[in-house]
mmCIF file of C-alpha atoms in Angstrom:
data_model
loop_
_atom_site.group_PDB
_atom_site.id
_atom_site.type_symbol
_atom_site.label_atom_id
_atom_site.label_comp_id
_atom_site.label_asym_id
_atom_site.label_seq_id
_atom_site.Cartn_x
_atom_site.Cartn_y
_atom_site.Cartn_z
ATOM 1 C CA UNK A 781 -26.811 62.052 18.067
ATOM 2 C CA UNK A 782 -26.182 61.449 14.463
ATOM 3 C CA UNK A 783 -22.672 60.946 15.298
ATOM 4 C CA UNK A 784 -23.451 58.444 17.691
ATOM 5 C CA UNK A 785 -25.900 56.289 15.176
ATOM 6 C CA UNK A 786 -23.057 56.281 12.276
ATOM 7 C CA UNK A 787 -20.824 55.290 15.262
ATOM 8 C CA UNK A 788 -23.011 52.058 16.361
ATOM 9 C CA UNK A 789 -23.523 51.521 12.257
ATOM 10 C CA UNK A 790 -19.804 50.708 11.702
ATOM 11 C CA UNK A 791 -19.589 48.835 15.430
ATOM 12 C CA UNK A 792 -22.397 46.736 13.510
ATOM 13 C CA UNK A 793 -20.594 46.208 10.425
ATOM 14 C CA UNK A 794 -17.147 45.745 11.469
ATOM 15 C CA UNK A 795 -18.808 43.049 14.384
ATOM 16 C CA UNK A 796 -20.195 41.285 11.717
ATOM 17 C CA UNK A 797 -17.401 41.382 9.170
ATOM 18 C CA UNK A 798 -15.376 39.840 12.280
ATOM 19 C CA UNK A 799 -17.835 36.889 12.381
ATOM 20 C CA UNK A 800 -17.840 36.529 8.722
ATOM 21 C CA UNK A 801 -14.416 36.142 8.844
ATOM 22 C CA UNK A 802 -14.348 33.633 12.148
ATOM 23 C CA UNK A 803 -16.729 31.362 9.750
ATOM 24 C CA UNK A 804 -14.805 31.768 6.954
ATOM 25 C CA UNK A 805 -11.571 30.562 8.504
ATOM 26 C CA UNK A 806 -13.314 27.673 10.856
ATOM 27 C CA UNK A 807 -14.831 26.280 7.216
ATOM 28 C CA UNK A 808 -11.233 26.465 5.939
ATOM 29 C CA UNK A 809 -10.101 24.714 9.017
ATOM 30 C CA UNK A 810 -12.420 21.870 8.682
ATOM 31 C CA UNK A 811 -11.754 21.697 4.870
ATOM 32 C CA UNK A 812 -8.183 21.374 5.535
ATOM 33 C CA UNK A 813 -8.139 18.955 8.879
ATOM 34 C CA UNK A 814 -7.522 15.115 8.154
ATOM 35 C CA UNK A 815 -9.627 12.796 8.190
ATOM 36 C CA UNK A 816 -9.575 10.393 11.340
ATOM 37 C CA UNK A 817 -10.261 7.106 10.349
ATOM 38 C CA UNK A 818 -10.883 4.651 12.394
ATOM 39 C CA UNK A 819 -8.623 1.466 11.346
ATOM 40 C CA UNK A 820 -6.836 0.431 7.993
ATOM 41 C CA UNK A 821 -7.533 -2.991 6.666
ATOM 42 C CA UNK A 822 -4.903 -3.667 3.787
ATOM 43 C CA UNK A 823 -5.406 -5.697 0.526
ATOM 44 C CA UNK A 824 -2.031 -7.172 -0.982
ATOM 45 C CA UNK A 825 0.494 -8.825 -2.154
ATOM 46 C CA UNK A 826 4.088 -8.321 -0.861
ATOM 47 C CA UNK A 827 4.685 -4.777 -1.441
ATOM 48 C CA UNK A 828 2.375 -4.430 1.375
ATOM 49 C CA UNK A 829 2.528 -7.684 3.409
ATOM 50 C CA UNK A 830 3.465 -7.091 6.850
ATOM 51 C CA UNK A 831 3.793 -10.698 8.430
ATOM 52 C CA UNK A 832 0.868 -13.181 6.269
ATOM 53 C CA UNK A 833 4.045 -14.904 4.490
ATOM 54 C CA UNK A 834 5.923 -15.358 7.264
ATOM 55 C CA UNK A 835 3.674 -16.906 9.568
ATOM 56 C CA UNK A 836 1.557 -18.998 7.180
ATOM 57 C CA UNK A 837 4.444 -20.219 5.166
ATOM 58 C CA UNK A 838 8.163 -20.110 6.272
ATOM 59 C CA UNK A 839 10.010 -17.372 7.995
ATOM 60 C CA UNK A 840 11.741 -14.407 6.315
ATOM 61 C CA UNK A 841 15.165 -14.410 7.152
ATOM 62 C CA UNK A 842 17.548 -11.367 8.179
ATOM 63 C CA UNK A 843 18.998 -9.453 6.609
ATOM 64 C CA UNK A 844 15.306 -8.549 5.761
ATOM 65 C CA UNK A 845 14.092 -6.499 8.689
ATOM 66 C CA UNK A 846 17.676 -5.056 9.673
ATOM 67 C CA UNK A 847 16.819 -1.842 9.238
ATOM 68 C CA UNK A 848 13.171 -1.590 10.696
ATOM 69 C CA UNK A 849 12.552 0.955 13.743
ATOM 70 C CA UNK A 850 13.256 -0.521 16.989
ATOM 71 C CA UNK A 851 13.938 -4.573 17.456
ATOM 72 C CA UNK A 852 11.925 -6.248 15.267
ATOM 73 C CA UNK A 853 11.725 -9.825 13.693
ATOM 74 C CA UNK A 854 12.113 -9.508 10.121
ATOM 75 C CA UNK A 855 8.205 -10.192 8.409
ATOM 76 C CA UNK A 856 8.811 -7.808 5.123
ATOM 77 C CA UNK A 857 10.887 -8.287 1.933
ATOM 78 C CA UNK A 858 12.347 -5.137 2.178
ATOM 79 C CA UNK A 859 15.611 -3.890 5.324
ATOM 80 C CA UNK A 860 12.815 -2.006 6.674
ATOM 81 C CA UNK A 861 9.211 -0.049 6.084
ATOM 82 C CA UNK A 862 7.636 -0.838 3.372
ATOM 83 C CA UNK A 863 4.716 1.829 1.707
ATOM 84 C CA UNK A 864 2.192 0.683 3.967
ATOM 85 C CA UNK A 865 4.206 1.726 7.199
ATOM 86 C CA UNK A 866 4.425 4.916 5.559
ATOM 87 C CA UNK A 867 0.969 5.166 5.239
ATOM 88 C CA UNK A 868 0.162 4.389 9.200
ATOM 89 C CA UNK A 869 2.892 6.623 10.217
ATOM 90 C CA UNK A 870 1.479 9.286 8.133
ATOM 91 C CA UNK A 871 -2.237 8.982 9.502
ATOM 92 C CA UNK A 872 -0.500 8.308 13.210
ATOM 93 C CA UNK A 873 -2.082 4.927 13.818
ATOM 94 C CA UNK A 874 0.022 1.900 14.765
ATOM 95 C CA UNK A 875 1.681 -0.327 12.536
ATOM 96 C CA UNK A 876 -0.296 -3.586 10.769
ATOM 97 C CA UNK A 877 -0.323 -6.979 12.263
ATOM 98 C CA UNK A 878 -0.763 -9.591 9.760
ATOM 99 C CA UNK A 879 -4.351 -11.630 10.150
ATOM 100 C CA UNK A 880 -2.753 -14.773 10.079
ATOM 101 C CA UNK A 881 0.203 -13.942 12.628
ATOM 102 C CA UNK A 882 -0.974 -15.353 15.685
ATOM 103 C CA UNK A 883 2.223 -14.086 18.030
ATOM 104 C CA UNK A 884 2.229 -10.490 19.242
ATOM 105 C CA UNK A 885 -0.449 -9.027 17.317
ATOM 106 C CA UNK A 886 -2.888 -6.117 18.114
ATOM 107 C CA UNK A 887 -5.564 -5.215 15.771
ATOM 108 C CA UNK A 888 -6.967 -2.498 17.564
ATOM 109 C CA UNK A 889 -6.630 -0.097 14.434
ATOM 110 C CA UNK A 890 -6.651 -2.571 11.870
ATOM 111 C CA UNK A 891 -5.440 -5.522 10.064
ATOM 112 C CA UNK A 892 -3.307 -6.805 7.329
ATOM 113 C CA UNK A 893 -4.511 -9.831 4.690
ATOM 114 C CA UNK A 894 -1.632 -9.039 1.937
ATOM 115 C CA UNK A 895 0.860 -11.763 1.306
ATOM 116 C CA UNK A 896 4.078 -12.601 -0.489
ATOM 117 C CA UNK A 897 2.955 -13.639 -3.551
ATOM 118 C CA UNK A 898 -1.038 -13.203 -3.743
ATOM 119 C CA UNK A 899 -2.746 -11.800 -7.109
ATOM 120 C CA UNK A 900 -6.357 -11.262 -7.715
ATOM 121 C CA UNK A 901 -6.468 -14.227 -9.597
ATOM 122 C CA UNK A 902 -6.706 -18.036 -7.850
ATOM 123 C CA UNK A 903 -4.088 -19.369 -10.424
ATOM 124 C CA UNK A 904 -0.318 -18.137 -9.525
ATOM 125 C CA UNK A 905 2.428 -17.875 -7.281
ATOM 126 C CA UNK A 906 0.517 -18.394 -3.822
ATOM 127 C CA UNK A 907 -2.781 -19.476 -2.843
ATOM 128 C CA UNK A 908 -3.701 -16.356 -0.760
ATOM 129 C CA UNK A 909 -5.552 -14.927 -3.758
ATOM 130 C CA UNK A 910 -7.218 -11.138 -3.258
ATOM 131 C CA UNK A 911 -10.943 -13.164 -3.118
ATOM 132 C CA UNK A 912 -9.658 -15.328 -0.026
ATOM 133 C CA UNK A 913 -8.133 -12.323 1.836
ATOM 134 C CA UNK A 914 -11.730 -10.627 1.329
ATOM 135 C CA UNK A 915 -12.911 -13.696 2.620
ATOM 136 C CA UNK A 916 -10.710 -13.582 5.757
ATOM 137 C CA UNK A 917 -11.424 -9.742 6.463
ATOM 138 C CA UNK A 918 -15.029 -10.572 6.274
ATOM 139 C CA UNK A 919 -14.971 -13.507 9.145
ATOM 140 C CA UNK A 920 -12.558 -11.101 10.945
ATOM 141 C CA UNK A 921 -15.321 -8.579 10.720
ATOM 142 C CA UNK A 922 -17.923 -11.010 11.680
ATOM 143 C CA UNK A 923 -16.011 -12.783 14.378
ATOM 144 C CA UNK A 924 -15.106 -9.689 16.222
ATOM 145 C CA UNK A 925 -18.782 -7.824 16.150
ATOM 146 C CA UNK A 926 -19.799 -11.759 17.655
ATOM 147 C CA UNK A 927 -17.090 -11.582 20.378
ATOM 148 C CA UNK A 928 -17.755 -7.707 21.013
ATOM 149 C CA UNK A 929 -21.449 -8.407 21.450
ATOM 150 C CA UNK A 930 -20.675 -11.569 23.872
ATOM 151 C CA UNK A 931 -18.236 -10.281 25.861
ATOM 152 C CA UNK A 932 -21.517 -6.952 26.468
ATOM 153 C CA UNK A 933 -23.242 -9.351 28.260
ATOM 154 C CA UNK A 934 -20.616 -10.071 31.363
ATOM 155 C CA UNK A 935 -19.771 -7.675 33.809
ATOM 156 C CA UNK A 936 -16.234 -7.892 32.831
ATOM 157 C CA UNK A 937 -14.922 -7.373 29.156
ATOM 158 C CA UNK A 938 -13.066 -10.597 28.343
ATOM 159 C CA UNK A 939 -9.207 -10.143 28.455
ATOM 160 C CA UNK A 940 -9.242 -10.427 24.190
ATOM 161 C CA UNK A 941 -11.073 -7.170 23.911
ATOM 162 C CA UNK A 942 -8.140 -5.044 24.531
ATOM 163 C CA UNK A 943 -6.713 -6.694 20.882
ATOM 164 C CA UNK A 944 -9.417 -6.163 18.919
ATOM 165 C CA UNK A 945 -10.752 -3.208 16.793
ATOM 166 C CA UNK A 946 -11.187 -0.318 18.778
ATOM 167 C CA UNK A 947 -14.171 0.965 16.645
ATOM 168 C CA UNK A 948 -16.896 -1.642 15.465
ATOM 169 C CA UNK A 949 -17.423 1.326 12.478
ATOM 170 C CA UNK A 950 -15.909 -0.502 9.641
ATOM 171 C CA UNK A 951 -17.261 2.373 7.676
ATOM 172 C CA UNK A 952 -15.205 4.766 8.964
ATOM 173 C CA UNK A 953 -11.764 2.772 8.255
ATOM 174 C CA UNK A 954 -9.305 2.897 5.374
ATOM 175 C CA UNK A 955 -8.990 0.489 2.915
ATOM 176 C CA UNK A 956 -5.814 -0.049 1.148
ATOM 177 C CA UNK A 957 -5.486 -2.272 -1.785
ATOM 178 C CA UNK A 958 -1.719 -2.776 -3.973
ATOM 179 C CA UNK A 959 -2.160 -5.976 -6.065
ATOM 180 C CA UNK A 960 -2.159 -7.144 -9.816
ATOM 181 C CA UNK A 961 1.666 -7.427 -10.015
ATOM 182 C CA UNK A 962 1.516 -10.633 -9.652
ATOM 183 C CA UNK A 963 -1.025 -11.470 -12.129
ATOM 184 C CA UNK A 964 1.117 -10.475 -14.645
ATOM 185 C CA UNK A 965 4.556 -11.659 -13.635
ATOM 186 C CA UNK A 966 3.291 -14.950 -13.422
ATOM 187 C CA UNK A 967 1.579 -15.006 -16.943
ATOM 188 C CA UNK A 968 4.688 -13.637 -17.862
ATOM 189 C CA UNK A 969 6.523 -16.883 -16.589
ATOM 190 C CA UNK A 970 4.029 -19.192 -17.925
ATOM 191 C CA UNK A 971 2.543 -17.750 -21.553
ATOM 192 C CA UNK A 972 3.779 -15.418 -23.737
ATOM 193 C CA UNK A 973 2.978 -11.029 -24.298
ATOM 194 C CA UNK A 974 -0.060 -11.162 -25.726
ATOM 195 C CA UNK A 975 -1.847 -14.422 -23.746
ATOM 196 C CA UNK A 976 -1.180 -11.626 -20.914
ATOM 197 C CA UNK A 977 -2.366 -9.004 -22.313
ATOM 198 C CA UNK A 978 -5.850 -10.731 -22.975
ATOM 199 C CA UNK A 979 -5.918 -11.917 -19.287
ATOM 200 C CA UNK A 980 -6.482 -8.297 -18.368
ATOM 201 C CA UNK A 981 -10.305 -7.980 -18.311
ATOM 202 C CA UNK A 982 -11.364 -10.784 -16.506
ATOM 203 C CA UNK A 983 -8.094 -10.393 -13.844
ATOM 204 C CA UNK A 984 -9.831 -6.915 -13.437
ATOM 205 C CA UNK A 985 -13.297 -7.832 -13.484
ATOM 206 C CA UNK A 986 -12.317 -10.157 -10.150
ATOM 207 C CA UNK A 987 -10.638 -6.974 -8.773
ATOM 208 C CA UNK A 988 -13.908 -4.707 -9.019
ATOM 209 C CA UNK A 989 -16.314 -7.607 -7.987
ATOM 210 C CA UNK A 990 -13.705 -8.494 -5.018
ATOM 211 C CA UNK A 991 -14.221 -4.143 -4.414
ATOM 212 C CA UNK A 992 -17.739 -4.577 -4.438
ATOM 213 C CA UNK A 993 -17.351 -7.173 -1.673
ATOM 214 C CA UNK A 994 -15.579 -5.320 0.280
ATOM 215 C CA UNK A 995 -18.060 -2.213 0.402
ATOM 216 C CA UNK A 996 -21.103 -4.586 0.685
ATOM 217 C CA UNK A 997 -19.623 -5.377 4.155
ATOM 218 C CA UNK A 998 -19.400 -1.411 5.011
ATOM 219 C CA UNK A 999 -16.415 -0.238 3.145
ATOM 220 C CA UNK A 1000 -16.692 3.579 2.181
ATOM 221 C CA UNK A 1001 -12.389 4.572 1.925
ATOM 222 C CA UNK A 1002 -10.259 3.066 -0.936
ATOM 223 C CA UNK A 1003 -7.002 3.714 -1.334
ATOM 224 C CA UNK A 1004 -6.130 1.803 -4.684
ATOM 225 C CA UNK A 1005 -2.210 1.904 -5.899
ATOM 226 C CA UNK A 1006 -1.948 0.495 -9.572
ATOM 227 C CA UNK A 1007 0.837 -1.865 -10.541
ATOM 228 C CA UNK A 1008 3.911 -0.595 -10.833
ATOM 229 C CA UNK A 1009 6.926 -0.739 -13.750
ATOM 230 C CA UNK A 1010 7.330 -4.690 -13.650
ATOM 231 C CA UNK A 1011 10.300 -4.066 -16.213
ATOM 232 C CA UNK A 1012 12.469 -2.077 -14.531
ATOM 233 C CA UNK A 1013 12.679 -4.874 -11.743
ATOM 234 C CA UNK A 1014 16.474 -5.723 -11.681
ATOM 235 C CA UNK A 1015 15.705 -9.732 -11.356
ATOM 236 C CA UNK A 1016 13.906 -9.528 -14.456
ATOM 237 C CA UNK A 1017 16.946 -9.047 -16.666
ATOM 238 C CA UNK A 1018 18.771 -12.098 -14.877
ATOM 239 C CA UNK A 1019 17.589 -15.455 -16.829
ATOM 240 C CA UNK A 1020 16.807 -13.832 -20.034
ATOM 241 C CA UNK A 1021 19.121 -10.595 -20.901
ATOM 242 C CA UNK A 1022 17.504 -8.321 -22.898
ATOM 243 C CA UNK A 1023 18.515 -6.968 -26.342
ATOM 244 C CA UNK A 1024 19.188 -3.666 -26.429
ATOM 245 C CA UNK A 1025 16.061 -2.833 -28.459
ATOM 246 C CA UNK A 1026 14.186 -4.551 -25.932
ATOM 247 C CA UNK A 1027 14.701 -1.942 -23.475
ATOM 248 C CA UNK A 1028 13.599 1.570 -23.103
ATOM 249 C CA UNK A 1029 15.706 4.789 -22.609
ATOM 250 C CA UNK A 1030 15.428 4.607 -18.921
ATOM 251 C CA UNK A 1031 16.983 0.663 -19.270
ATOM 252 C CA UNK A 1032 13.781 -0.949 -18.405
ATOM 253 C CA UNK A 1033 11.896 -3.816 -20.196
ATOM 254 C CA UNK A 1034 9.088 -2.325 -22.942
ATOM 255 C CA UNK A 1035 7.496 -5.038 -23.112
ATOM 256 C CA UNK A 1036 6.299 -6.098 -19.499
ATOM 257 C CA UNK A 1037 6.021 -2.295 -19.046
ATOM 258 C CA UNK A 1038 3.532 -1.414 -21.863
ATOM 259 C CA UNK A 1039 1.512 -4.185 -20.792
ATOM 260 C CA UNK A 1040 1.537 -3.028 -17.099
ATOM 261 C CA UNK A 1041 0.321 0.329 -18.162
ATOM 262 C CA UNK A 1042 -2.285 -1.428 -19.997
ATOM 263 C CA UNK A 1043 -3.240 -3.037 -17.275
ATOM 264 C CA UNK A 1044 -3.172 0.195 -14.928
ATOM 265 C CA UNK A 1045 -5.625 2.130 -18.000
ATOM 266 C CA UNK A 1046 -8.146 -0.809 -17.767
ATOM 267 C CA UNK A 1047 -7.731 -0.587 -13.710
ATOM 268 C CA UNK A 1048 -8.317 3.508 -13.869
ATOM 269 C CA UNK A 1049 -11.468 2.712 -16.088
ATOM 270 C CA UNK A 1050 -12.704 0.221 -13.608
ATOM 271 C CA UNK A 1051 -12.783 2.159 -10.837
ATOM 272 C CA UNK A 1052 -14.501 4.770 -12.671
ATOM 273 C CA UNK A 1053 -17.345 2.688 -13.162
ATOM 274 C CA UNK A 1054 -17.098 1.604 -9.750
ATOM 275 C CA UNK A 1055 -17.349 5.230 -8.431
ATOM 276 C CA UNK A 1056 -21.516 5.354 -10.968
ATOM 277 C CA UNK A 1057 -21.885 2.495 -9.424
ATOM 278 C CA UNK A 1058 -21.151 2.857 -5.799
ATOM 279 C CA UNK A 1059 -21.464 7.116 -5.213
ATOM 280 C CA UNK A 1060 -21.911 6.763 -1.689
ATOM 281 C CA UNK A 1061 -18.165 4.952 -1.636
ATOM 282 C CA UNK A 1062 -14.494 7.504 -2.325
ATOM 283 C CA UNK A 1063 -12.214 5.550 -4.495
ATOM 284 C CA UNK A 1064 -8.814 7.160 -5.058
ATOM 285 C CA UNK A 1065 -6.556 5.635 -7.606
ATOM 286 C CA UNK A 1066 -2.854 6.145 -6.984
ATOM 287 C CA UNK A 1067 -0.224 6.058 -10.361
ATOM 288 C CA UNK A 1068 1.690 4.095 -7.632
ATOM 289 C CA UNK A 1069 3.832 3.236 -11.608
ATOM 290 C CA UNK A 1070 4.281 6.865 -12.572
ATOM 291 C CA UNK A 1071 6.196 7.364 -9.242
ATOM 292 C CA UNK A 1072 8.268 4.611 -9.212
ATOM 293 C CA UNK A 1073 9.556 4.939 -12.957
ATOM 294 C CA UNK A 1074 10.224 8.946 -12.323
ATOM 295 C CA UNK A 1075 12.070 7.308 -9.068
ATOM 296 C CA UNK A 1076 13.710 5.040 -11.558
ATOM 297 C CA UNK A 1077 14.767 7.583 -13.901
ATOM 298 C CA UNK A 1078 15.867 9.993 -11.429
ATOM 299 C CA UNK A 1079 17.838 7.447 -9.360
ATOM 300 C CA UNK A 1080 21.406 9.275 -9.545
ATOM 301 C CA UNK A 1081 19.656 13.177 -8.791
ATOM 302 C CA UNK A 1082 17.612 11.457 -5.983
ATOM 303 C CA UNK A 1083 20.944 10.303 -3.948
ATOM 304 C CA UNK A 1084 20.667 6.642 -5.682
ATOM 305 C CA UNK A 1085 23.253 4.703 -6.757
ATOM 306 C CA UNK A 1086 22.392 2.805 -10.930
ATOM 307 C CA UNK A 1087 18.677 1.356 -10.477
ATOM 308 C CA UNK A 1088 19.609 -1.726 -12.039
ATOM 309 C CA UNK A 1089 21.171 -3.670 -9.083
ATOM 310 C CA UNK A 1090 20.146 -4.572 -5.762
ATOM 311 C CA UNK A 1091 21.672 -4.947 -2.150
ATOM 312 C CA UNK A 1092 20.432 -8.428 -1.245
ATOM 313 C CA UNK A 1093 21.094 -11.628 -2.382
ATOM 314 C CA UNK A 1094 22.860 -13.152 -5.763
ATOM 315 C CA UNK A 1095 22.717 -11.870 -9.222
ATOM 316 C CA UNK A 1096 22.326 -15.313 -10.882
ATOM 317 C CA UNK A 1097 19.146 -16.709 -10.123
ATOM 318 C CA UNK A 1098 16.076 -15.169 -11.034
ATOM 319 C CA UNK A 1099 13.954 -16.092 -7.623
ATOM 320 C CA UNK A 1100 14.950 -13.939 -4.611
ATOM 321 C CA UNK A 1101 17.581 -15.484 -2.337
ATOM 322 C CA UNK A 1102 17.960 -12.657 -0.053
ATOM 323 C CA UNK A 1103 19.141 -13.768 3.180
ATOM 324 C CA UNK A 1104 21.686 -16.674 1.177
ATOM 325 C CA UNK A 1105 25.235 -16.576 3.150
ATOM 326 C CA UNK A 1106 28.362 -17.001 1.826
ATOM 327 C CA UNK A 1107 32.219 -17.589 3.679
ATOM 328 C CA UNK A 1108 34.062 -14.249 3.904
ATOM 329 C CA UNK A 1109 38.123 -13.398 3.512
ATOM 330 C CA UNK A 1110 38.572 -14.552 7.017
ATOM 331 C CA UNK A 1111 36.362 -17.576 6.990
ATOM 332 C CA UNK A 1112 33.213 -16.578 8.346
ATOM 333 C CA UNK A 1113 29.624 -15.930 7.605
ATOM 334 C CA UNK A 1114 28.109 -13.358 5.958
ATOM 335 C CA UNK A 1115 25.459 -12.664 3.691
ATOM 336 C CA UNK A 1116 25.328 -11.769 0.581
ATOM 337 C CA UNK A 1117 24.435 -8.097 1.013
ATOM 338 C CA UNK A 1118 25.344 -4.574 0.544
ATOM 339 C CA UNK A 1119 26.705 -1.906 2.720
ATOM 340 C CA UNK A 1120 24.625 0.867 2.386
ATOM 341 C CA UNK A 1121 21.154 -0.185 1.528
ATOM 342 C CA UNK A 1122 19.961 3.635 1.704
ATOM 343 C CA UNK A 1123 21.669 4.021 -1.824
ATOM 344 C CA UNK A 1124 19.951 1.000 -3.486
ATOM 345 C CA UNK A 1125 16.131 1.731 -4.654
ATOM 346 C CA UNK A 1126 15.771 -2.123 -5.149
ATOM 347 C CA UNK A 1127 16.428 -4.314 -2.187
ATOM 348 C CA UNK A 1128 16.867 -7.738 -3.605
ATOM 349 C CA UNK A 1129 15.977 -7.391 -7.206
ATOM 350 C CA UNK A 1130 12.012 -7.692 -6.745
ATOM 351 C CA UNK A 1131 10.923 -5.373 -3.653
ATOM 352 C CA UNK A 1132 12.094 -1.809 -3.102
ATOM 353 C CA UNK A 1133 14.066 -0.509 -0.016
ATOM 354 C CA UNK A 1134 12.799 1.695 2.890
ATOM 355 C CA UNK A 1135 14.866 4.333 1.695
ATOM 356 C CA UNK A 1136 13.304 4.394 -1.856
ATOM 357 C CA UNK A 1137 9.852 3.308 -0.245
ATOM 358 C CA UNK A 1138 9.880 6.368 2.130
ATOM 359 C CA UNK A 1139 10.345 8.483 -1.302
ATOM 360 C CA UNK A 1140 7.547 7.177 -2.928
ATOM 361 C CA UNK A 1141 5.302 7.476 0.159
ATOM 362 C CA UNK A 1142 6.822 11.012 0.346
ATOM 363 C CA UNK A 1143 5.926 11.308 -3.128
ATOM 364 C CA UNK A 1144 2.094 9.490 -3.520
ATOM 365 C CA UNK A 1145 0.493 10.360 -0.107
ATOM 366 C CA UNK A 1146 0.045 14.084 -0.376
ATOM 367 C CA UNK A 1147 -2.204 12.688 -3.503
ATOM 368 C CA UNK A 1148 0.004 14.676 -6.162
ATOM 369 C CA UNK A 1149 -0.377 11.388 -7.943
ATOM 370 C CA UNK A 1150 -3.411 10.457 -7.348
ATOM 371 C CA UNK A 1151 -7.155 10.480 -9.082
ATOM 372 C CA UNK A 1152 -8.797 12.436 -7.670
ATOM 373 C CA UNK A 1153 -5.767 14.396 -6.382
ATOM 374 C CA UNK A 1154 -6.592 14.585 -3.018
ATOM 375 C CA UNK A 1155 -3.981 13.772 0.202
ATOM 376 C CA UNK A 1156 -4.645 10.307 2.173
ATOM 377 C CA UNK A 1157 -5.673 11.758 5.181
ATOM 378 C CA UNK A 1158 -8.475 14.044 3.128
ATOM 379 C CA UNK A 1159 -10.115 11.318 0.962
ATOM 380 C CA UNK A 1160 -13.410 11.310 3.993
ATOM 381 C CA UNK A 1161 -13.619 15.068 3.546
#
């Protein structure tokens, strides 16, 4: 008999270690499973444009596109994916249509308003400015919950439906932001170091204000990459070469850099206040810089050929000109263009290749460089 009670005692404890354990590993599960979002609207300029340039403005030409999966009509400044592809691929959504690209596109998991050439700013290189592509997302938002509700009330969903959002939760989607570059390469072109430099707060204070926008309109995600090493750009060296004190032991501009990083600490502060200010919202800030200068640095060990030229275009003007042609040996056209764009990290002296962009995204989206460090598809958990 007392054999029989110790007997049903350690049945007892054993059954309930087993369920103890079952918990334990189900919480783990849950901790570790990805976040499903349910869209990603992207904020940008055009390390991150998908198609806004070329359908608002003027086409982008081949070689641009050439080596994008699949057959595809060249809308990046880059031979293939930029970051942003990365991103859907890793999260398994589709790719991005642009907002403005009225041919082909499908928004059912989200948009893109980034384009060639926007800053936060109104003043520089292209009047998509970060406050008019909040603007758009928020009559994209509005539009869409109109048409959604209208088309509830016939008996048949109108044919449109099957293009937009899938989810009317615009709380539960991803929002990617990658701009400022612009901000400064333009005061670069137009004023001198330090007029930059003291442009900083109120660029940024139209950055957290156009972020406060965004989440009064239901944004909860951020994904926010800071500028990256403006120096090190290849085309920057080609109007005005650099003394050799000018540059840094990696061969990049000081200058532009130090005040990039200046900008990125004022950014990193600003989204700490945003994260007081906002606690119900998850800002991550990605040292989108740090990863591209290590890149940089580490171009030979990394299976890159010398970071300081590019595969696309001419070496003696400072605007981009990929996609120029030129006669060949035999008397035909060709463009001016490398062979093996895999080995270049820079594509045409301003925007970075697929090859180096599918390091970085290697690199930044398990959230090894990122504040908090925590992996894209975790950022909701």
């Amino acid at each position: 008999m007392e054999f029989k009670r110790v007997s049903y005692m350690v049945g007892c404890f054993v059954f309930a270690l087993v369920g103890l354990f079952k918990e334990a590993t189900r919480g783990e599960d849950v901790l570790h499973k990805s976040k499903e979002y349910s869209a990603i609207y992207n904020f940008g300029d055009s390390n991150s444009d998908t198609g806004t340039f070329s359908a608002a403005f003027t086409m982008v030409y081949p070689p641009n596109g050439e080596s994008f999966p699949r057959n595809h009509l060249p809308t990046r400044n880059c031979d293939g994916r930029l970051i942003i592809d990365f991103i859907t691929e890793e999260l398994k959504l589709p790719y991005l249509s642009a907002y403005l690209d009225s041919i082909g596109s499908n928004y059912n998991y989200g948009a893109n308003f980034a384009a060639g050439g926007s800053s936060i700013r109104p003043t520089g290189f292209s009047p998509v400015f970060f406050g008019l592509q909040i603007s758009q997302f928020t009559q994209f938002k509005s539009r869409t919950m109109a048409l959604y509700n209208q088309s509830s009330h016939n008996r048949e969903d109108a044919p449109f439906k099957s293009r937009l959002p899938k989810s009317m939760d615009f709380s539960n989607a991803l929002y990617t932001i990658d701009i400022g570059q612009n901000d400064l390469s333009f005061g670069f072109m137009s004023s001198d170091p330090q007029s930059v430099r003291s442009t900083i707060p109120d660029i940024l204070s139209q950055f957290s204000q156009g972020l406060q926008k965004l989440y009064n309109e239901g944004a909860r995600f951020f994904w926010i990459h800071n500028t990256g090493p403006i120096g090190c750009l290849p085309r920057a060296s080609v109007e005005n070469k650099p003394r050799p004190e000018d540059l840094d032991s990696t061969g990049c501009r000081k200058m532009e850099n130090e005040i990039a990083q200046e900008f990125n600490k004022q950014l990193k502060d600003i989204v700490f206040e945003l994260r007081k200010k906002l606690p119900t919202a998850k800002f991550t800030n990605v040292d989108v810089y740090s990863a591209k200068y290590e890149l940089i640095k580490n171009a030979r060990n990394q299976g890159f050929i010398n970071p300081k030229k590019f595969c696309c275009g001419t070496t003696n003007v400072i605007h981009v000109d990929c996609g120029k042609k030129k006669i060949n040996k035999n008397g035909k056209e060709e463009y001016y263009k490398c062979k093996h764009p895999s080995k270049y990290i820079s594509w045409d002296g301003v925007h970075y290749s697929e090859a180096a962009n599918r390091w970085l995204a290697t690199l930044i989206l398990n959230g090894s460089f990122s504040d908090p460090p925590i992996a894209i598809g975790m950022i909701g958990n």
